[in-house]
PDB file of C-alpha atoms in Angstrom:
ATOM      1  CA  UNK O   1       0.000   0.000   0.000  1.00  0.00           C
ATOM      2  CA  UNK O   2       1.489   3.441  -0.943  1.00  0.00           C
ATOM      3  CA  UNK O   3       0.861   6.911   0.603  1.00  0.00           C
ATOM      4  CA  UNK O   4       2.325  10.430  -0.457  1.00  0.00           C
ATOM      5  CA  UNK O   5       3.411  12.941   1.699  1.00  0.00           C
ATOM      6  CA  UNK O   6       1.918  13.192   5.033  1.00  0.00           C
ATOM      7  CA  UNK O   7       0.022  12.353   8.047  1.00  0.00           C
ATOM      8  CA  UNK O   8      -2.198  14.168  10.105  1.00  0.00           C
ATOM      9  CA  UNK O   9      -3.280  12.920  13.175  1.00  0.00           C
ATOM     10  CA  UNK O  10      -5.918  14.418  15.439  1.00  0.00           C
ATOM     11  CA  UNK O  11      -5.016  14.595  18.811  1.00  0.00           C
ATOM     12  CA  UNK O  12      -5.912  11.852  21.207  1.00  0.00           C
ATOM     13  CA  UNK O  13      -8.026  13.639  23.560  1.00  0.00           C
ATOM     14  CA  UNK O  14     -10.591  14.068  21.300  1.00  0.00           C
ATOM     15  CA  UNK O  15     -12.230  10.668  21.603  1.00  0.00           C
ATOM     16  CA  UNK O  16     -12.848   8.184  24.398  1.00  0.00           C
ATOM     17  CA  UNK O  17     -12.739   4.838  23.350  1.00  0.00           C
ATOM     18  CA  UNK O  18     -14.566   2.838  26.427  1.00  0.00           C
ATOM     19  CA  UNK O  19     -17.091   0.656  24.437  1.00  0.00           C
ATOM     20  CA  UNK O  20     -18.862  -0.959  21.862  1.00  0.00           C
ATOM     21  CA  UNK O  21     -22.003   0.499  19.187  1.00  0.00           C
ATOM     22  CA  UNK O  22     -23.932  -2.826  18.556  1.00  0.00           C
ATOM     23  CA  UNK O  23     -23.486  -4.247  14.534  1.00  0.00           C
ATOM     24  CA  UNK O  24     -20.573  -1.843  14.282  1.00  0.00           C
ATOM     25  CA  UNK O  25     -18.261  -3.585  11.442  1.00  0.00           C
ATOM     26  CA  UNK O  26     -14.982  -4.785  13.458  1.00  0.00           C
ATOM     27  CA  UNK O  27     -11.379  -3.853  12.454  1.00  0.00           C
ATOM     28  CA  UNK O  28      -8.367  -5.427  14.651  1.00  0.00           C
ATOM     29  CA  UNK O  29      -4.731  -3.890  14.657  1.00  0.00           C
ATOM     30  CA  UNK O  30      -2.136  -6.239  15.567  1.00  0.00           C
ATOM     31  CA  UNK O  31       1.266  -3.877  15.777  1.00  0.00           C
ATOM     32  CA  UNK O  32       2.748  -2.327  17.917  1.00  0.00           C
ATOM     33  CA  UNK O  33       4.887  -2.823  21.817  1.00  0.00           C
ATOM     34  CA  UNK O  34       3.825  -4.832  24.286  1.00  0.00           C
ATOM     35  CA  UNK O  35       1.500  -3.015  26.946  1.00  0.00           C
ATOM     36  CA  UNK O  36      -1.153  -4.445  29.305  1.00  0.00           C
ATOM     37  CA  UNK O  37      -4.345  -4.542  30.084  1.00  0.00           C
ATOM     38  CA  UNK O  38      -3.823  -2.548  33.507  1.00  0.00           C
ATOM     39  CA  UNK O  39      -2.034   0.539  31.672  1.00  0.00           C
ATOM     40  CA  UNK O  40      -5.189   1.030  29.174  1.00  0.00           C
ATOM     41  CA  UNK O  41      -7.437   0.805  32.147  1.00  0.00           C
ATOM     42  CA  UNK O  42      -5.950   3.600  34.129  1.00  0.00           C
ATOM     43  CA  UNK O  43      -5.803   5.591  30.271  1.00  0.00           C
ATOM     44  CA  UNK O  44     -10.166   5.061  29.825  1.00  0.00           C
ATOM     45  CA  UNK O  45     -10.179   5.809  34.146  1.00  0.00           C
ATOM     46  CA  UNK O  46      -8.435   8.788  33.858  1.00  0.00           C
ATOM     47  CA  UNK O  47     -10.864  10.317  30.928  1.00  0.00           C
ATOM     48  CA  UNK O  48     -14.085   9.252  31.931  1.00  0.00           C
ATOM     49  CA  UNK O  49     -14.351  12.793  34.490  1.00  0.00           C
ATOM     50  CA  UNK O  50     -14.890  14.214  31.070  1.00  0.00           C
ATOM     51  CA  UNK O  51     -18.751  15.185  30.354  1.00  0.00           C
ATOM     52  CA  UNK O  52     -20.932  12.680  27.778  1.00  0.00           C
ATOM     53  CA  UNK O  53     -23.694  13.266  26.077  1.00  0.00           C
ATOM     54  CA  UNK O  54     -25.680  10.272  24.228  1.00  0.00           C
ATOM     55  CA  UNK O  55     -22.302   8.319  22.732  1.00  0.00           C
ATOM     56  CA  UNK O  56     -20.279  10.796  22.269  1.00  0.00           C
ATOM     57  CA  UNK O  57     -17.278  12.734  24.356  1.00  0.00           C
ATOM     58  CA  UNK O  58     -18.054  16.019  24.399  1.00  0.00           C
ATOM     59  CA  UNK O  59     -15.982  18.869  26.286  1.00  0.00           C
ATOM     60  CA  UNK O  60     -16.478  22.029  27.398  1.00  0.00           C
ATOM     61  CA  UNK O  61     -13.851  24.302  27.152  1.00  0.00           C
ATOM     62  CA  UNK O  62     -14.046  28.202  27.862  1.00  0.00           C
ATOM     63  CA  UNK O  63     -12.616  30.725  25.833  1.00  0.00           C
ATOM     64  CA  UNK O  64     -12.746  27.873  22.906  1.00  0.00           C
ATOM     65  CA  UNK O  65     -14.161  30.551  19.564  1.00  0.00           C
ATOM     66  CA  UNK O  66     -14.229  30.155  15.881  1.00  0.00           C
ATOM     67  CA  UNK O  67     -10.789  30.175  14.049  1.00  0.00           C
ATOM     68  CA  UNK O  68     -11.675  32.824  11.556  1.00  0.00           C
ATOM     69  CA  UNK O  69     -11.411  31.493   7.845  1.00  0.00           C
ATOM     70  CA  UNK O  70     -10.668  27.928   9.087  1.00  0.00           C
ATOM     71  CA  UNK O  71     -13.132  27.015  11.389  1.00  0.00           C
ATOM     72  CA  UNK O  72     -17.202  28.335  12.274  1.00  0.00           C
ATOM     73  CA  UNK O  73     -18.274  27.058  15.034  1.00  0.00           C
ATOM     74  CA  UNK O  74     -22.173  27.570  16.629  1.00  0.00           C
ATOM     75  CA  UNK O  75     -22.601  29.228  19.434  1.00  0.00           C
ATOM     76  CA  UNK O  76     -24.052  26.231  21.102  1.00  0.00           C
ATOM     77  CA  UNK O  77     -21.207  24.118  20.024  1.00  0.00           C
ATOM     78  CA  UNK O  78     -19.678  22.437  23.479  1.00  0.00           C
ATOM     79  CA  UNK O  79     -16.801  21.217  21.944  1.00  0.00           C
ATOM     80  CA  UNK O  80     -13.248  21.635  21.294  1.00  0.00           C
ATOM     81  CA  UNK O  81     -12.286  22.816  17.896  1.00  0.00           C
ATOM     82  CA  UNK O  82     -10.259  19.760  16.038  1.00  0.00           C
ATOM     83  CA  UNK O  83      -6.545  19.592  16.989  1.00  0.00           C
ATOM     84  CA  UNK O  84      -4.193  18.216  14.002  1.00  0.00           C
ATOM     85  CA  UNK O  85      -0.562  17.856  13.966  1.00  0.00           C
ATOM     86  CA  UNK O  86       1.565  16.117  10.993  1.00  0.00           C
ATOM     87  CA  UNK O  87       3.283  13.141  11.310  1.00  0.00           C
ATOM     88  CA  UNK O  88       6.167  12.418   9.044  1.00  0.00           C
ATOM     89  CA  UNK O  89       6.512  10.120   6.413  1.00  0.00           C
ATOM     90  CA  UNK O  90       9.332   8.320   7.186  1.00  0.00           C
ATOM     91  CA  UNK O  91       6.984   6.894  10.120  1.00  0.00           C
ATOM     92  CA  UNK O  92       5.121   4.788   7.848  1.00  0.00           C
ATOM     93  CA  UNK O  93       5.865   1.483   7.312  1.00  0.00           C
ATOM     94  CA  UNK O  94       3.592  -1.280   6.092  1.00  0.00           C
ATOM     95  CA  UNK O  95       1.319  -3.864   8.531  1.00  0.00           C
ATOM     96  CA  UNK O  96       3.311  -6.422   9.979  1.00  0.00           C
ATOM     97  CA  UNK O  97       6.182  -4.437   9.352  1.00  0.00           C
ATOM     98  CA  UNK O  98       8.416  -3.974  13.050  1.00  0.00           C
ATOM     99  CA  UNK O  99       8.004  -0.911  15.021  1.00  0.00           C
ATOM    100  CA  UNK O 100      11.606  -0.002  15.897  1.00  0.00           C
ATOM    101  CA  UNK O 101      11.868   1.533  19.545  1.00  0.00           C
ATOM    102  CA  UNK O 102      14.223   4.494  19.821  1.00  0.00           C
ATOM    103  CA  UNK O 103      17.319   4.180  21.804  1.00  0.00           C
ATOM    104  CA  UNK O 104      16.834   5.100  25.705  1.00  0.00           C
ATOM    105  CA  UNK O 105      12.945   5.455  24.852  1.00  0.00           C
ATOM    106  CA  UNK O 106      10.732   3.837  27.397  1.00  0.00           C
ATOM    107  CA  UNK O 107       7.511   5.400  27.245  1.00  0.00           C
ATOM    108  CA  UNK O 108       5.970   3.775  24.050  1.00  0.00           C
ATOM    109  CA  UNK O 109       2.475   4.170  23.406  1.00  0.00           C
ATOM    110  CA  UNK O 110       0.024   2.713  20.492  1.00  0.00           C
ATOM    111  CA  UNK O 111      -3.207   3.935  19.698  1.00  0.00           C
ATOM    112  CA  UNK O 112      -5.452   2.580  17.168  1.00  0.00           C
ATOM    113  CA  UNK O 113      -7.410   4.769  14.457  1.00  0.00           C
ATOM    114  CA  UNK O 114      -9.389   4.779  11.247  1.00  0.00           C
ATOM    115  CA  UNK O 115      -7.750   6.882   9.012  1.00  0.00           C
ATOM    116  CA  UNK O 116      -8.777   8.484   5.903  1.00  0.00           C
ATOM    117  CA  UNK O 117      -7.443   8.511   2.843  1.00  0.00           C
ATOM    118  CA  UNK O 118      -7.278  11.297   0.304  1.00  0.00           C
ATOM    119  CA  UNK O 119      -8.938  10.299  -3.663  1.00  0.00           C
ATOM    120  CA  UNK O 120      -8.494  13.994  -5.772  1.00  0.00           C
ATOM    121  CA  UNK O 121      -7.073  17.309  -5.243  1.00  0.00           C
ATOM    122  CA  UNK O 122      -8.853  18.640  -1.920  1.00  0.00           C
ATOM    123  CA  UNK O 123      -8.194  22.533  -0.693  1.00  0.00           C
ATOM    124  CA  UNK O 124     -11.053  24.657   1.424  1.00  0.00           C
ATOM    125  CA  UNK O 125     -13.608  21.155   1.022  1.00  0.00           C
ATOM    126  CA  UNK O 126     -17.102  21.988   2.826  1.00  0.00           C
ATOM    127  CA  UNK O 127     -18.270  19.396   5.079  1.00  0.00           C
ATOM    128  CA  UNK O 128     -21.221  18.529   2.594  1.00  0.00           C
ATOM    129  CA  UNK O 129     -18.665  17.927   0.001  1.00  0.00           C
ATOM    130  CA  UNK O 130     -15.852  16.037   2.206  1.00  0.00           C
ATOM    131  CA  UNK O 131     -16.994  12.208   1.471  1.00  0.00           C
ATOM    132  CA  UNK O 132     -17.042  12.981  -2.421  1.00  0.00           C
ATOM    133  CA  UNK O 133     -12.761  13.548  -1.836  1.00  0.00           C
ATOM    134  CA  UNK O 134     -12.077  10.706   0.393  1.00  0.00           C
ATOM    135  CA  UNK O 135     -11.071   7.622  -1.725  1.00  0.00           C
ATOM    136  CA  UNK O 136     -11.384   5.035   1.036  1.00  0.00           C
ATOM    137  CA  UNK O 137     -10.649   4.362   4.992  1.00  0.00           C
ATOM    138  CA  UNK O 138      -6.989   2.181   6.592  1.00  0.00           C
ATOM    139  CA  UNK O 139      -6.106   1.409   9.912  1.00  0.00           C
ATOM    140  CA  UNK O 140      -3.126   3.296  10.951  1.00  0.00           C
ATOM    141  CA  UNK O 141      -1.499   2.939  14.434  1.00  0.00           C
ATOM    142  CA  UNK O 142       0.025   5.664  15.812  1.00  0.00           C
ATOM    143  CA  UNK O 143       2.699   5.081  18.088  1.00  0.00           C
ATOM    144  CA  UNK O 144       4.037   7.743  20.418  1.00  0.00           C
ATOM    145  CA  UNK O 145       6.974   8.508  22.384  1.00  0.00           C
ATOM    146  CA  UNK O 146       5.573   9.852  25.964  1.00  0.00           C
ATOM    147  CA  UNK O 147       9.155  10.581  27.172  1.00  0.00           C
ATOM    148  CA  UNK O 148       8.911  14.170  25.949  1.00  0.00           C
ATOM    149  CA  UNK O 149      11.912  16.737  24.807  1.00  0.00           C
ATOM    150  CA  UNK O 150      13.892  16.608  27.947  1.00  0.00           C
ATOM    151  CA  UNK O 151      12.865  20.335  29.037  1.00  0.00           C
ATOM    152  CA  UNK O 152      10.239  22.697  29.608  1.00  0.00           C
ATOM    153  CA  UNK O 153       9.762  25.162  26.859  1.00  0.00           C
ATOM    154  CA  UNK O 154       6.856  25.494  25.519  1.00  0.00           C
ATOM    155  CA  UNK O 155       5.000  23.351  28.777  1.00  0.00           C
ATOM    156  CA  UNK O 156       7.289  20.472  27.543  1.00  0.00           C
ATOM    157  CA  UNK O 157       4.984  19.956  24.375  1.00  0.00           C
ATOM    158  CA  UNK O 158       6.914  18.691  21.730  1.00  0.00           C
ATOM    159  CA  UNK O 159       4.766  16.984  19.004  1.00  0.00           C
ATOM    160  CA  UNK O 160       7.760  15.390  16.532  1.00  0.00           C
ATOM    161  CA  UNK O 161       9.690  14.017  19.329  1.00  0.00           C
ATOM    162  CA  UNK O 162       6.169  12.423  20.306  1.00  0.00           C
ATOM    163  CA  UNK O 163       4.963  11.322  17.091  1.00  0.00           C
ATOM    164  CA  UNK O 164       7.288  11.060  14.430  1.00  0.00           C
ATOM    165  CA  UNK O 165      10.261   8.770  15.094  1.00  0.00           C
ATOM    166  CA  UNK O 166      11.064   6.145  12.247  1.00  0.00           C
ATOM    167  CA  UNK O 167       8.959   3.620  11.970  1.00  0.00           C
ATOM    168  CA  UNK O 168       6.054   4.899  14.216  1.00  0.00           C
ATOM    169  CA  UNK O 169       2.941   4.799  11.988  1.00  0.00           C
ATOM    170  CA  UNK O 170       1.920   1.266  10.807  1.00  0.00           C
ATOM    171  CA  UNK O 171      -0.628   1.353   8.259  1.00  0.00           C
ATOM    172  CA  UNK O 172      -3.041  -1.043   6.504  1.00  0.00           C
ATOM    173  CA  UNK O 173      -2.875  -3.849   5.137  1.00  0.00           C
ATOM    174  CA  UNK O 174      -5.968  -2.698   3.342  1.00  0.00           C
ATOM    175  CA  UNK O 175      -7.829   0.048   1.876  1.00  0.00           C
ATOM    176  CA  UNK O 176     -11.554   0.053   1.911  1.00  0.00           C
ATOM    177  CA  UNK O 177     -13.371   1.793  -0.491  1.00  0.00           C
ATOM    178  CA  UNK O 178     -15.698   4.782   0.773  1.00  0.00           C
ATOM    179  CA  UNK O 179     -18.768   2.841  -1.293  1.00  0.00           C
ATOM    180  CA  UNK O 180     -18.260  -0.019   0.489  1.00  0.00           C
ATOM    181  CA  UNK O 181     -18.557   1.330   3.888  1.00  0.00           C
ATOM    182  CA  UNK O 182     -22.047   2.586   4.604  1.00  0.00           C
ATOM    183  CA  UNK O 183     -22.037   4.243   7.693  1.00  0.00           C
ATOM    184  CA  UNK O 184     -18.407   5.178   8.728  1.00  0.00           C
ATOM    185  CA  UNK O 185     -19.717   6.751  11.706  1.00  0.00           C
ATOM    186  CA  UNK O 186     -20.329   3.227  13.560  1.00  0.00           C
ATOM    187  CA  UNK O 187     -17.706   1.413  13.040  1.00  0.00           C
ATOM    188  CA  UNK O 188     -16.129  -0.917  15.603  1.00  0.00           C
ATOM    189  CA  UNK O 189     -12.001  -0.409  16.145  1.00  0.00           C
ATOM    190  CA  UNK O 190     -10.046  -3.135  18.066  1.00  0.00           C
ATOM    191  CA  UNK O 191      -6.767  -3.163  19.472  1.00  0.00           C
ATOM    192  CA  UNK O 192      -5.055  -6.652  20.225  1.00  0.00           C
ATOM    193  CA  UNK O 193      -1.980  -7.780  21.184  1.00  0.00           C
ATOM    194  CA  UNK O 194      -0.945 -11.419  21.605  1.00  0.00           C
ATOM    195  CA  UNK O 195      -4.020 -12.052  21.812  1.00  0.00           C
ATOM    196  CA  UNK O 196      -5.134 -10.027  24.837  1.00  0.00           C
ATOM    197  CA  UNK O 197      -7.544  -6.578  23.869  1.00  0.00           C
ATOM    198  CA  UNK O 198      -6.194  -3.200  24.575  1.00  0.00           C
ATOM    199  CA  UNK O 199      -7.823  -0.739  23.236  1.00  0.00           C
ATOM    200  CA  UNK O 200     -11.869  -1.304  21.934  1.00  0.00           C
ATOM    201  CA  UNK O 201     -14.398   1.321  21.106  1.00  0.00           C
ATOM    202  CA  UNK O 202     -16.323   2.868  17.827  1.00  0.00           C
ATOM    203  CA  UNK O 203     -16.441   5.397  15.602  1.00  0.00           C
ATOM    204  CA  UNK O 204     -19.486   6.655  17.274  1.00  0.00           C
ATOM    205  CA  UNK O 205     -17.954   8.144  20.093  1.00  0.00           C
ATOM    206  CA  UNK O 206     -15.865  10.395  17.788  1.00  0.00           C
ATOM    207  CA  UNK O 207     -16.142  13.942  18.647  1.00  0.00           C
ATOM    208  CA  UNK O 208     -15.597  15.389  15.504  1.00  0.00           C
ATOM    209  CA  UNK O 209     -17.055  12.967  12.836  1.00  0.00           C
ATOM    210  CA  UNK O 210     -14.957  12.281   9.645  1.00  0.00           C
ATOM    211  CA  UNK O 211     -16.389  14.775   7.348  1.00  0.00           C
ATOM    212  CA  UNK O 212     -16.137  17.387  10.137  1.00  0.00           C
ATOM    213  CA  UNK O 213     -12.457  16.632  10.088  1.00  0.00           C
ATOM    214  CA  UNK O 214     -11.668  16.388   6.480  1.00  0.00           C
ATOM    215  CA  UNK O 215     -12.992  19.850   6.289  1.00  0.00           C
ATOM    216  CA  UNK O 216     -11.008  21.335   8.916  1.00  0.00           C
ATOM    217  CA  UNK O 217      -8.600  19.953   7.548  1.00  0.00           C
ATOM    218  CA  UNK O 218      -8.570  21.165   4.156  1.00  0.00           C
ATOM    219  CA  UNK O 219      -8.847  24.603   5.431  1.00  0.00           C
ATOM    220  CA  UNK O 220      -5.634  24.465   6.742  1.00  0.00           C
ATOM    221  CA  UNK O 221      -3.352  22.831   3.822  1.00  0.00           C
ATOM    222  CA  UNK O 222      -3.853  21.378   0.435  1.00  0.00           C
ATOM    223  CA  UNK O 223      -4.372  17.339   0.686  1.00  0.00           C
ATOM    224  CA  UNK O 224      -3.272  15.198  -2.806  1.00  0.00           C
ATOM    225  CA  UNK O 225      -3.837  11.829  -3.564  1.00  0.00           C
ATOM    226  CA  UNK O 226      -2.752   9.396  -1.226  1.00  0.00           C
ATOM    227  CA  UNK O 227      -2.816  11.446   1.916  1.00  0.00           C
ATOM    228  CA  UNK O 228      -3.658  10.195   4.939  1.00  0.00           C
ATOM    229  CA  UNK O 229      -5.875  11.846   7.746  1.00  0.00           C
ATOM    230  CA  UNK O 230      -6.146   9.533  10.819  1.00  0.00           C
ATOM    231  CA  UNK O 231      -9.212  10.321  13.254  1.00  0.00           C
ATOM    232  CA  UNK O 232      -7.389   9.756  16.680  1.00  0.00           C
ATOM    233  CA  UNK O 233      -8.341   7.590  19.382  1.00  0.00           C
TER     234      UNK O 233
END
C-alpha cells in the first residue's frame, strides 16, 4: 500500500474509546509494543471525568471561539475545535512491518485509528462535500513517544519528538473503499496484542465525525492523492 506525503493525526483527547455500538463492522490492529491490560485501564479511568452526552465525548472548554477562515463554530457548540498535527513520512511502514523503539525510549504508546485517505485534489472542502474527496478508509497505528523533549519550553509539548520517530505509523494492510462502507460513523475499532484486547471502542464516540475533520482539515493545507488523515483515538 502506498501513501504520499503526510500524516495528520488528530489529537488523542478528542475521543474516548470505552465501548462498543452494537453491529458496528470490526477492524483489529495487531502492531505495535507490548502493553497491558492494567495501563489502558488507568488511560479510559483517567478520561471518563470528562462530560458525555448520548455516545459521544463532548468537552467544554471556555474561551474555545471560531478560528476565523478555518473554522465556524455555533454558538451552542460544546466542543473543542479539532486539533491536528503532521506526522512524518518516514513513520510509515507497512502492517506487519516492526516498530523499531528508539534508543533510551521507554515510554511507548500505540493507539489505534481509522484513518482516511485522500482520492483527488482537496483545498477549502465543505463538510457537505468532504466524502465525495475521500477515496477510502486504513487502519493506521500511531505510536508515540511519551518521554517528551527533555525540558520545559513550551510546557514540555513537543509533538515530533512524540509522534514522528522512524517507523512509528503502521498502516493497513488494506484500503476500503468509501462505497463499500455505509455508515463510517459506527464502526467498531479493536486493538489486540498477543491475543489479549487493549484498546476497543467505535467510531461513534468520535467527537468530531470524519467529514467534520476532512474539512477542517482542508482549510488548513492542500491534501493530494494518497494522503492520509487519521481520526485519533
Amino acid at each position: 500500500m502506498k501513501v504520499s506525503r503526510w500524516i495528520l493525526g488528530l489529537a488523542g483527547a478528542a475521543v474516548l474509546l470505552s465501548g462498543c455500538g452494537e453491529d458496528g463492522n470490526e477492524a483489529d490492529a495487531l502492531a505495535g509494543r507490548p502493553q497491558s491490560a492494567e495501563q489502558a485501564g488507568k488511560y479510559a479511568k483517567a478520561n471518563k471525568s470528562r462530560t458525555a452526552r448520548s455516545d459521544k465525548l463532548l468537552v467544554t472548554l471556555e474561551g474555545t471561539e471560531s478560528a476565523t477562515g478555518i473554522w465556524d463554530r455555533a454558538a451552542d457548540d460544546p466542543r473543542w475545535n479539532p486539533y491536528l498535527f503532521l506526522k512524518a513520512p518516514a513513520a510509515i511502514i507497512a502492517h506487519g512491518e516492526a516498530i523499531r523503539i528508539p534508543p533510551g525510549r521507554d515510554r511507548i504508546e500505540w493507539e489505534c485509528e481509522l484513518s482516511l485517505v485522500v482520492g483527488k485534489p482537496s483545498s477549502r472542502v465543505s463538510r457537505e462535500q468532504a466524502f465525495d474527496h475521500i477515496f477510502g478508509y486504513t487502519l493506521m497505528n500511531d505510536v508515540s513517544d511519551r518521554g517528551g523533549r527533555g525540558d520545559e519550553r513550551y510546557a514540555g509539548s513537543d509533538w515530533l519528538v512524540t509522534k514522528s520517530h522512524d517507523t512509528f505509523a503502521p498502516m493497513g494492510p488494506f484500503i476500503t473503499p468509501r462505497e463499500f462502507v455505509p455508515d463510517v460513523g459506527r464502526m467498531r475499532l479493536q486493538y489486540s496484542l498477543n491475543a489479549e484486547v487493549l484498546q476497543e471502542g467505535t467510531t461513534a464516540q468520535m467527537i468530531h465525525e470524519v467529514d467534520e475533520i476532512f474539512a477542517y482539515a482542508t482549510n488548513i493545507l492542500s491534501l493530494r492523492p494518497g494522503d492520509v488523515i487519521a481520526t485519533g483515538t
